[in-house]
Short mmCIF file of C-alpha atoms and ligand atoms in Angstrom, two decimals:
data_model
loop_
_atom_site.label_atom_id
_atom_site.label_comp_id
_atom_site.label_asym_id
_atom_site.label_seq_id
_atom_site.Cartn_x
_atom_site.Cartn_y
_atom_site.Cartn_z
CA UNK A 97 94.22 74.35 106.13
CA UNK A 98 96.89 76.79 105.29
CA UNK A 99 96.55 80.22 103.51
CA UNK A 100 96.63 79.95 99.68
CA UNK A 101 99.18 81.80 97.83
CA UNK A 102 98.62 83.75 94.58
CA UNK A 103 101.31 84.17 91.81
CA UNK A 104 101.66 87.73 90.90
CA UNK A 105 102.29 88.94 87.18
CA UNK A 106 106.16 89.16 87.92
CA UNK A 107 106.22 85.64 89.29
CA UNK A 108 106.30 86.39 93.03
CA UNK A 109 104.02 84.42 95.20
CA UNK A 110 101.84 86.20 98.06
CA UNK A 111 99.70 84.69 100.87
CA UNK A 112 96.07 85.57 99.72
CA UNK A 113 95.02 86.58 103.41
CA UNK A 114 97.46 88.62 105.69
CA UNK A 115 97.35 90.89 108.50
CA UNK A 116 96.88 94.75 108.01
CA UNK A 117 98.32 97.21 110.49
CA UNK A 118 96.62 100.57 109.74
CA UNK A 119 95.84 102.23 113.08
CA UNK A 120 97.74 99.47 115.05
CA UNK A 121 99.68 101.91 117.50
CA UNK A 122 103.41 101.92 117.42
CA UNK A 123 103.72 100.76 121.05
CA UNK A 124 101.34 97.72 120.49
CA UNK A 125 102.72 96.73 117.01
CA UNK A 126 105.19 94.30 118.14
CA UNK A 127 102.78 92.52 120.25
CA UNK A 128 99.95 92.38 117.85
CA UNK A 129 102.39 91.32 114.82
CA UNK A 130 103.92 88.56 117.11
CA UNK A 131 100.51 87.36 117.76
CA UNK A 132 99.48 87.31 114.16
CA UNK A 133 102.68 85.26 113.23
CA UNK A 134 101.98 82.84 116.02
CA UNK A 135 98.61 82.37 114.80
CA UNK A 136 99.79 81.55 111.16
CA UNK A 137 99.86 84.74 109.54
CA UNK A 138 102.74 85.36 107.04
CA UNK A 139 101.66 88.41 105.21
CA UNK A 140 101.99 91.76 106.91
CA UNK A 141 100.83 95.03 105.28
CA UNK A 142 102.12 98.12 106.84
CA UNK A 143 103.18 101.64 105.41
CA UNK A 144 105.61 104.34 106.46
CA UNK A 145 102.61 106.63 107.42
CA UNK A 146 101.34 104.03 109.90
CA UNK A 147 104.15 104.73 112.15
CA UNK A 148 104.41 101.22 113.17
CA UNK A 149 107.00 99.68 110.83
CA UNK A 150 109.57 99.38 113.87
CA UNK A 151 107.21 97.16 115.66
CA UNK A 152 106.63 95.16 112.78
CA UNK A 153 110.23 94.64 112.24
CA UNK A 154 110.70 93.77 116.04
CA UNK A 155 108.02 91.19 115.78
CA UNK A 156 109.63 89.56 112.62
CA UNK A 157 113.11 89.51 114.11
CA UNK A 158 111.74 87.91 117.23
CA UNK A 159 109.61 85.26 115.54
CA UNK A 160 112.64 83.40 114.11
CA UNK A 161 110.48 82.67 110.98
CA UNK A 162 112.77 82.43 108.06
CA UNK A 163 112.80 85.48 105.90
CA UNK A 164 111.56 83.67 102.74
CA UNK A 165 108.37 82.43 104.35
CA UNK A 166 107.29 86.00 105.15
CA UNK A 167 105.71 88.53 102.85
CA UNK A 168 106.08 92.12 104.05
CA UNK A 169 104.49 95.13 102.26
CA UNK A 170 105.11 98.76 102.89
CA UNK A 171 104.14 102.00 101.13
CA UNK A 172 105.51 105.25 99.90
CA UNK A 173 103.96 108.23 101.48
CA UNK A 174 102.36 111.14 99.53
CA UNK A 175 105.08 113.69 100.19
CA UNK A 176 107.99 111.61 99.01
CA UNK A 177 107.08 111.03 95.07
CA UNK A 178 109.52 113.52 93.91
CA UNK A 179 113.15 113.79 93.05
CA UNK A 180 115.10 110.77 94.78
CA UNK A 181 112.78 110.87 97.60
CA UNK A 182 111.50 107.22 96.84
CA UNK A 183 114.74 105.74 97.27
CA UNK A 184 115.32 107.74 100.47
CA UNK A 185 112.09 106.70 101.81
CA UNK A 186 112.13 103.08 101.16
CA UNK A 187 115.64 102.96 102.69
CA UNK A 188 114.19 104.39 105.76
CA UNK A 189 111.32 101.76 105.87
CA UNK A 190 113.77 98.98 105.45
CA UNK A 191 115.93 100.31 108.25
CA UNK A 192 112.80 100.48 110.38
CA UNK A 193 111.75 97.09 109.47
CA UNK A 194 115.07 95.80 109.99
CA UNK A 195 114.87 94.05 106.59
CA UNK A 196 117.17 94.37 103.37
CA UNK A 197 114.19 93.88 100.92
CA UNK A 198 110.58 94.21 101.10
CA UNK A 199 108.40 91.71 99.19
CA UNK A 200 106.04 94.43 98.04
CA UNK A 201 106.51 98.32 97.77
CA UNK A 202 103.50 100.38 96.76
CA UNK A 203 102.83 103.98 95.90
CA UNK A 204 100.25 104.63 98.75
CA UNK A 205 98.01 107.24 96.86
CA UNK A 206 98.15 108.82 93.35
CA UNK A 207 97.89 112.40 94.57
CA UNK A 208 96.67 113.52 91.00
CA UNK A 209 96.68 117.07 91.77
CA UNK A 210 100.58 116.99 92.17
CA UNK A 211 100.91 115.11 89.09
CA UNK A 212 104.12 113.29 90.32
CA UNK A 213 102.99 109.64 90.55
CA UNK A 214 104.47 108.69 87.11
CA UNK A 215 107.75 110.04 88.31
CA UNK A 216 107.31 107.81 91.51
CA UNK A 217 106.48 104.89 89.37
CA UNK A 218 109.75 105.15 87.37
CA UNK A 219 111.66 105.41 90.66
CA UNK A 220 109.76 102.12 92.05
CA UNK A 221 110.85 100.37 88.68
CA UNK A 222 114.55 101.33 89.47
CA UNK A 223 114.10 100.31 93.17
CA UNK A 224 112.95 96.85 92.11
CA UNK A 225 115.76 96.49 89.48
CA UNK A 226 118.02 97.28 92.52
CA UNK A 227 116.81 94.33 94.45
CA UNK A 228 115.28 96.60 97.24
CA UNK A 229 111.75 95.30 96.55
CA UNK A 230 110.59 92.12 95.10
CA UNK A 231 107.50 93.40 93.75
CA UNK A 232 106.16 96.88 92.97
CA UNK A 233 102.67 98.00 92.96
CA UNK A 234 100.25 100.84 93.53
CA UNK A 235 97.38 101.75 95.92
CA UNK A 236 94.18 103.82 95.42
CA UNK A 237 95.00 104.13 91.69
CA UNK A 238 91.86 104.52 89.48
CA UNK A 239 91.89 103.59 85.75
CA UNK A 240 93.11 106.98 84.49
CA UNK A 241 96.11 106.64 86.96
CA UNK A 242 96.96 103.05 86.01
CA UNK A 243 96.48 103.79 82.30
CA UNK A 244 98.96 106.61 82.63
CA UNK A 245 101.91 104.77 84.45
CA UNK A 246 101.48 101.57 82.14
CA UNK A 247 101.34 103.55 78.86
CA UNK A 248 104.44 105.56 79.86
CA UNK A 249 106.64 102.73 81.30
CA UNK A 250 105.23 99.51 79.90
CA UNK A 251 105.48 98.23 83.52
CA UNK A 252 102.53 96.80 84.88
CA UNK A 253 102.04 97.03 88.58
CA UNK A 254 101.64 93.66 90.45
CA UNK A 255 98.74 94.94 92.51
CA UNK A 256 96.42 97.77 92.98
CA UNK A 257 95.36 98.14 96.67
CA UNK A 258 92.13 99.77 96.73
CA UNK A 259 89.04 100.30 99.12
CA UNK A 260 86.97 97.25 98.35
CA UNK A 261 84.08 95.81 100.37
CA UNK A 262 80.58 94.66 99.61
CA UNK A 263 79.08 98.23 99.43
CA UNK A 264 82.05 99.46 97.33
CA UNK A 265 83.23 97.11 94.78
CA UNK A 266 85.04 99.20 92.36
CA UNK A 267 83.75 97.50 89.05
CA UNK A 268 85.88 99.83 86.80
CA UNK A 269 89.16 99.09 88.61
CA UNK A 270 88.51 95.44 88.96
CA UNK A 271 87.60 95.03 85.32
CA UNK A 272 90.81 96.97 84.18
CA UNK A 273 92.99 94.84 86.51
CA UNK A 274 91.60 91.65 85.38
CA UNK A 275 92.35 92.49 81.73
CA UNK A 276 95.83 93.45 82.67
CA UNK A 277 96.71 90.83 85.04
CA UNK A 278 96.96 93.02 88.09
CA UNK A 279 95.84 91.56 91.31
CA UNK A 280 93.40 93.49 93.64
CA UNK A 281 94.12 93.91 97.26
CA UNK A 282 90.97 94.93 99.26
CA UNK A 283 91.58 97.52 101.64
CA UNK A 284 88.99 98.00 104.42
CA UNK A 285 87.65 94.71 103.57
CA UNK A 286 85.14 94.64 106.44
CA UNK A 287 84.23 98.20 105.54
CA UNK A 288 86.24 99.34 108.40
CA UNK A 289 83.17 98.76 110.72
CA UNK A 290 81.71 101.95 109.29
CA UNK A 291 78.39 100.53 108.14
CA UNK A 292 76.19 97.54 109.26
CA UNK A 293 77.72 95.19 106.86
CA UNK A 294 77.64 92.14 109.38
CA UNK A 295 73.81 92.75 110.06
CA UNK A 296 72.75 92.36 106.44
CA UNK A 297 70.63 89.32 105.69
CA UNK A 298 73.16 88.32 102.94
CA UNK A 299 75.93 88.18 105.36
CA UNK A 300 74.27 87.17 108.54
CA UNK A 301 72.14 84.34 106.70
CA UNK A 302 75.46 83.03 105.32
CA UNK A 303 77.06 82.93 108.63
CA UNK A 304 74.23 81.27 110.20
CA UNK A 305 74.01 78.69 107.44
CA UNK A 306 77.65 77.74 107.86
CA UNK A 307 78.06 78.12 111.51
CA UNK A 308 80.83 80.95 110.93
CA UNK A 309 80.82 84.50 112.14
CA UNK A 310 79.89 87.45 109.70
CA UNK A 311 83.45 88.62 109.50
CA UNK A 312 84.35 85.17 108.40
CA UNK A 313 81.71 85.28 105.66
CA UNK A 314 82.89 88.64 104.40
CA UNK A 315 86.50 87.47 104.32
CA UNK A 316 85.35 84.30 102.27
CA UNK A 317 83.63 86.59 99.71
CA UNK A 318 86.89 88.44 99.17
CA UNK A 319 88.88 85.14 98.74
CA UNK A 320 86.35 83.64 96.31
CA UNK A 321 86.47 86.66 94.32
CA UNK A 322 90.17 86.22 94.03
CA UNK A 323 90.96 89.20 95.97
CA UNK A 324 94.11 89.56 98.37
CA UNK A 325 93.13 91.01 101.69
CA UNK A 326 94.59 91.76 105.27
CA UNK A 327 91.69 92.42 107.79
CA UNK A 328 93.05 94.52 110.85
CA UNK A 329 92.37 93.86 114.48
CA UNK A 330 94.50 94.15 117.59
CA UNK A 331 92.56 91.39 119.56
CA UNK A 332 93.84 87.94 119.41
CA UNK A 333 90.64 86.20 119.25
CA UNK A 334 89.65 88.34 116.32
CA UNK A 335 93.13 87.67 114.59
CA UNK A 336 92.40 83.92 115.16
CA UNK A 337 88.87 84.13 113.76
CA UNK A 338 89.93 86.11 110.74
CA UNK A 339 92.32 83.24 109.51
CA UNK A 340 90.02 80.54 110.43
CA UNK A 341 88.12 80.73 106.99
CA UNK A 342 89.43 77.71 105.07
CA UNK A 343 86.99 74.95 106.36
CA UNK A 344 83.93 76.35 104.39
CA UNK A 345 82.94 77.65 100.94
CA UNK A 346 80.16 80.06 100.17
CA UNK A 347 77.76 78.93 97.61
CA UNK A 348 77.36 80.79 94.39
CA UNK A 349 74.04 82.29 95.52
CA UNK A 350 75.56 83.42 98.85
CA UNK A 351 78.30 85.26 96.93
CA UNK A 352 75.70 86.77 94.61
CA UNK A 353 73.53 87.88 97.51
CA UNK A 354 76.58 89.82 98.92
CA UNK A 355 77.40 91.10 95.50
CA UNK A 356 73.99 92.72 95.40
CA UNK A 357 74.89 95.12 98.46
CA UNK A 358 76.84 97.30 95.97
CA UNK A 359 74.57 100.39 95.50
CA UNK A 360 76.05 100.83 92.14
CA UNK A 361 76.73 104.52 92.30
CA UNK A 362 79.96 104.79 94.24
CA UNK A 363 78.01 105.78 97.47
CA UNK A 364 79.29 102.88 99.55
CA UNK A 365 82.69 104.43 99.88
CA UNK A 366 83.63 104.63 103.52
CA UNK A 367 87.04 106.66 103.06
CA UNK A 368 88.51 109.30 100.87
CA UNK A 369 88.28 109.50 97.18
CA UNK A 370 91.56 108.95 95.46
CA UNK A 371 91.36 111.97 93.26
CA UNK A 372 90.84 114.22 96.62
CA UNK A 373 93.88 112.97 98.46
CA UNK A 374 96.81 115.24 97.54
P1 NAD B 232 89.06 96.59 108.05
O1 NAD B 232 87.80 96.46 107.14
O2 NAD B 232 89.99 95.47 108.02
O3 NAD B 232 88.41 97.06 109.32
C1 NAD B 232 89.07 96.80 110.78
C2 NAD B 232 88.06 96.95 111.84
O4 NAD B 232 87.08 95.77 111.49
C3 NAD B 232 88.74 96.78 113.11
O5 NAD B 232 89.26 97.90 113.66
C4 NAD B 232 87.69 96.07 113.86
O6 NAD B 232 86.81 97.05 114.41
C5 NAD B 232 86.86 95.53 112.87
N1 NAD B 232 86.99 93.78 112.87
C6 NAD B 232 88.26 93.11 112.48
N2 NAD B 232 88.01 91.99 112.58
C7 NAD B 232 86.81 91.66 113.05
C8 NAD B 232 85.97 90.43 113.53
N3 NAD B 232 86.41 89.29 113.24
N4 NAD B 232 84.81 90.76 113.90
C9 NAD B 232 84.39 91.87 114.12
N5 NAD B 232 84.99 93.06 113.84
C10 NAD B 232 86.03 92.94 113.36
O7 NAD B 232 89.67 97.94 107.88
P2 NAD B 232 91.30 98.54 107.57
O8 NAD B 232 92.02 98.24 108.67
O9 NAD B 232 91.13 99.99 107.26
O10 NAD B 232 91.80 97.65 106.33
C11 NAD B 232 92.62 96.62 106.45
C12 NAD B 232 94.18 96.95 106.10
O11 NAD B 232 94.10 97.58 104.83
C13 NAD B 232 94.66 98.08 106.74
O12 NAD B 232 95.07 97.54 108.14
C14 NAD B 232 95.88 98.45 106.13
O13 NAD B 232 96.96 97.38 106.15
C15 NAD B 232 95.15 98.53 104.80
N6 NAD B 232 94.73 99.77 104.35
C16 NAD B 232 95.23 100.40 103.33
C17 NAD B 232 94.78 101.64 102.90
C18 NAD B 232 95.54 102.30 101.66
O14 NAD B 232 95.20 103.30 101.44
N7 NAD B 232 96.35 101.69 100.86
C19 NAD B 232 93.80 102.31 103.62
C20 NAD B 232 93.19 101.66 104.77
C21 NAD B 232 93.64 100.46 105.01
#
């Protein structure tokens, strides 16, 4: 079965499951993305700071897949929020990707201590109007950051890409997003392998019940919550495994058991707090 698409608040359609390239080395990116495309992935998530946009672009060019069948996201790095830097940075990303337009351009982190993310958001609105990005959104924005850009501009981001996995479910941001028609993209959807998610009875039990792997169960949990995700691997067999998730459905009880892995106090975060990245 093929990957379902979600319609964003600006009408753009995005494949709900994609391939994430954080920590995919520059010299391996073309091989890894080519394999992902062969296996049926059509949504690739990269970022200027990942250093692998050129390899992503080379794989896209070599694939022969029509541009309108692909969905490519990249991100504005933290030191390029000010002045005309967002336009220059996107131009450089497009050059490296070999594309004339990205499907989604994100502010990578709000960097609140610098207080320049509203300026960056205003620039992204212009870049979308100029056709350089089909959709625009944010990443690692918490509710105060979202409120600030929407109040000032009236433009609601298409997505907020945040750390989200069973031990860190971000209830405040997901509730705000649902109320404002912003789609959540889960980064670190498998917890980046930093805690024993796959060995929990909730995940392992569902995997045994369905004859699937724990990773496939966690990917289904995100999909059934309506989240967009793009797990990362550089191994072909795992790339294949991670997209082979459309032949089973978790029961409501299985989803609830995984929901219950959230400790409720924010302690399940495995990476940086957005207020502390500047
Ligand atoms: P992830 O949760 O996808 O974990 C990736 C790790 O999980 C891999 O390195 C591998 O060790 C393991 N894994 C993958 N498939 C597996 C399988 N089938 N079985 C067992 N283990 C498996 O973490 P991530 O890569 O950090 O997040 C996914 C994507 O999200 C990134 O590649 C990137 O595109 C994006 N991201 C964005 C931000 C941001 O600040 N916006 C931050 C981190 C990641």
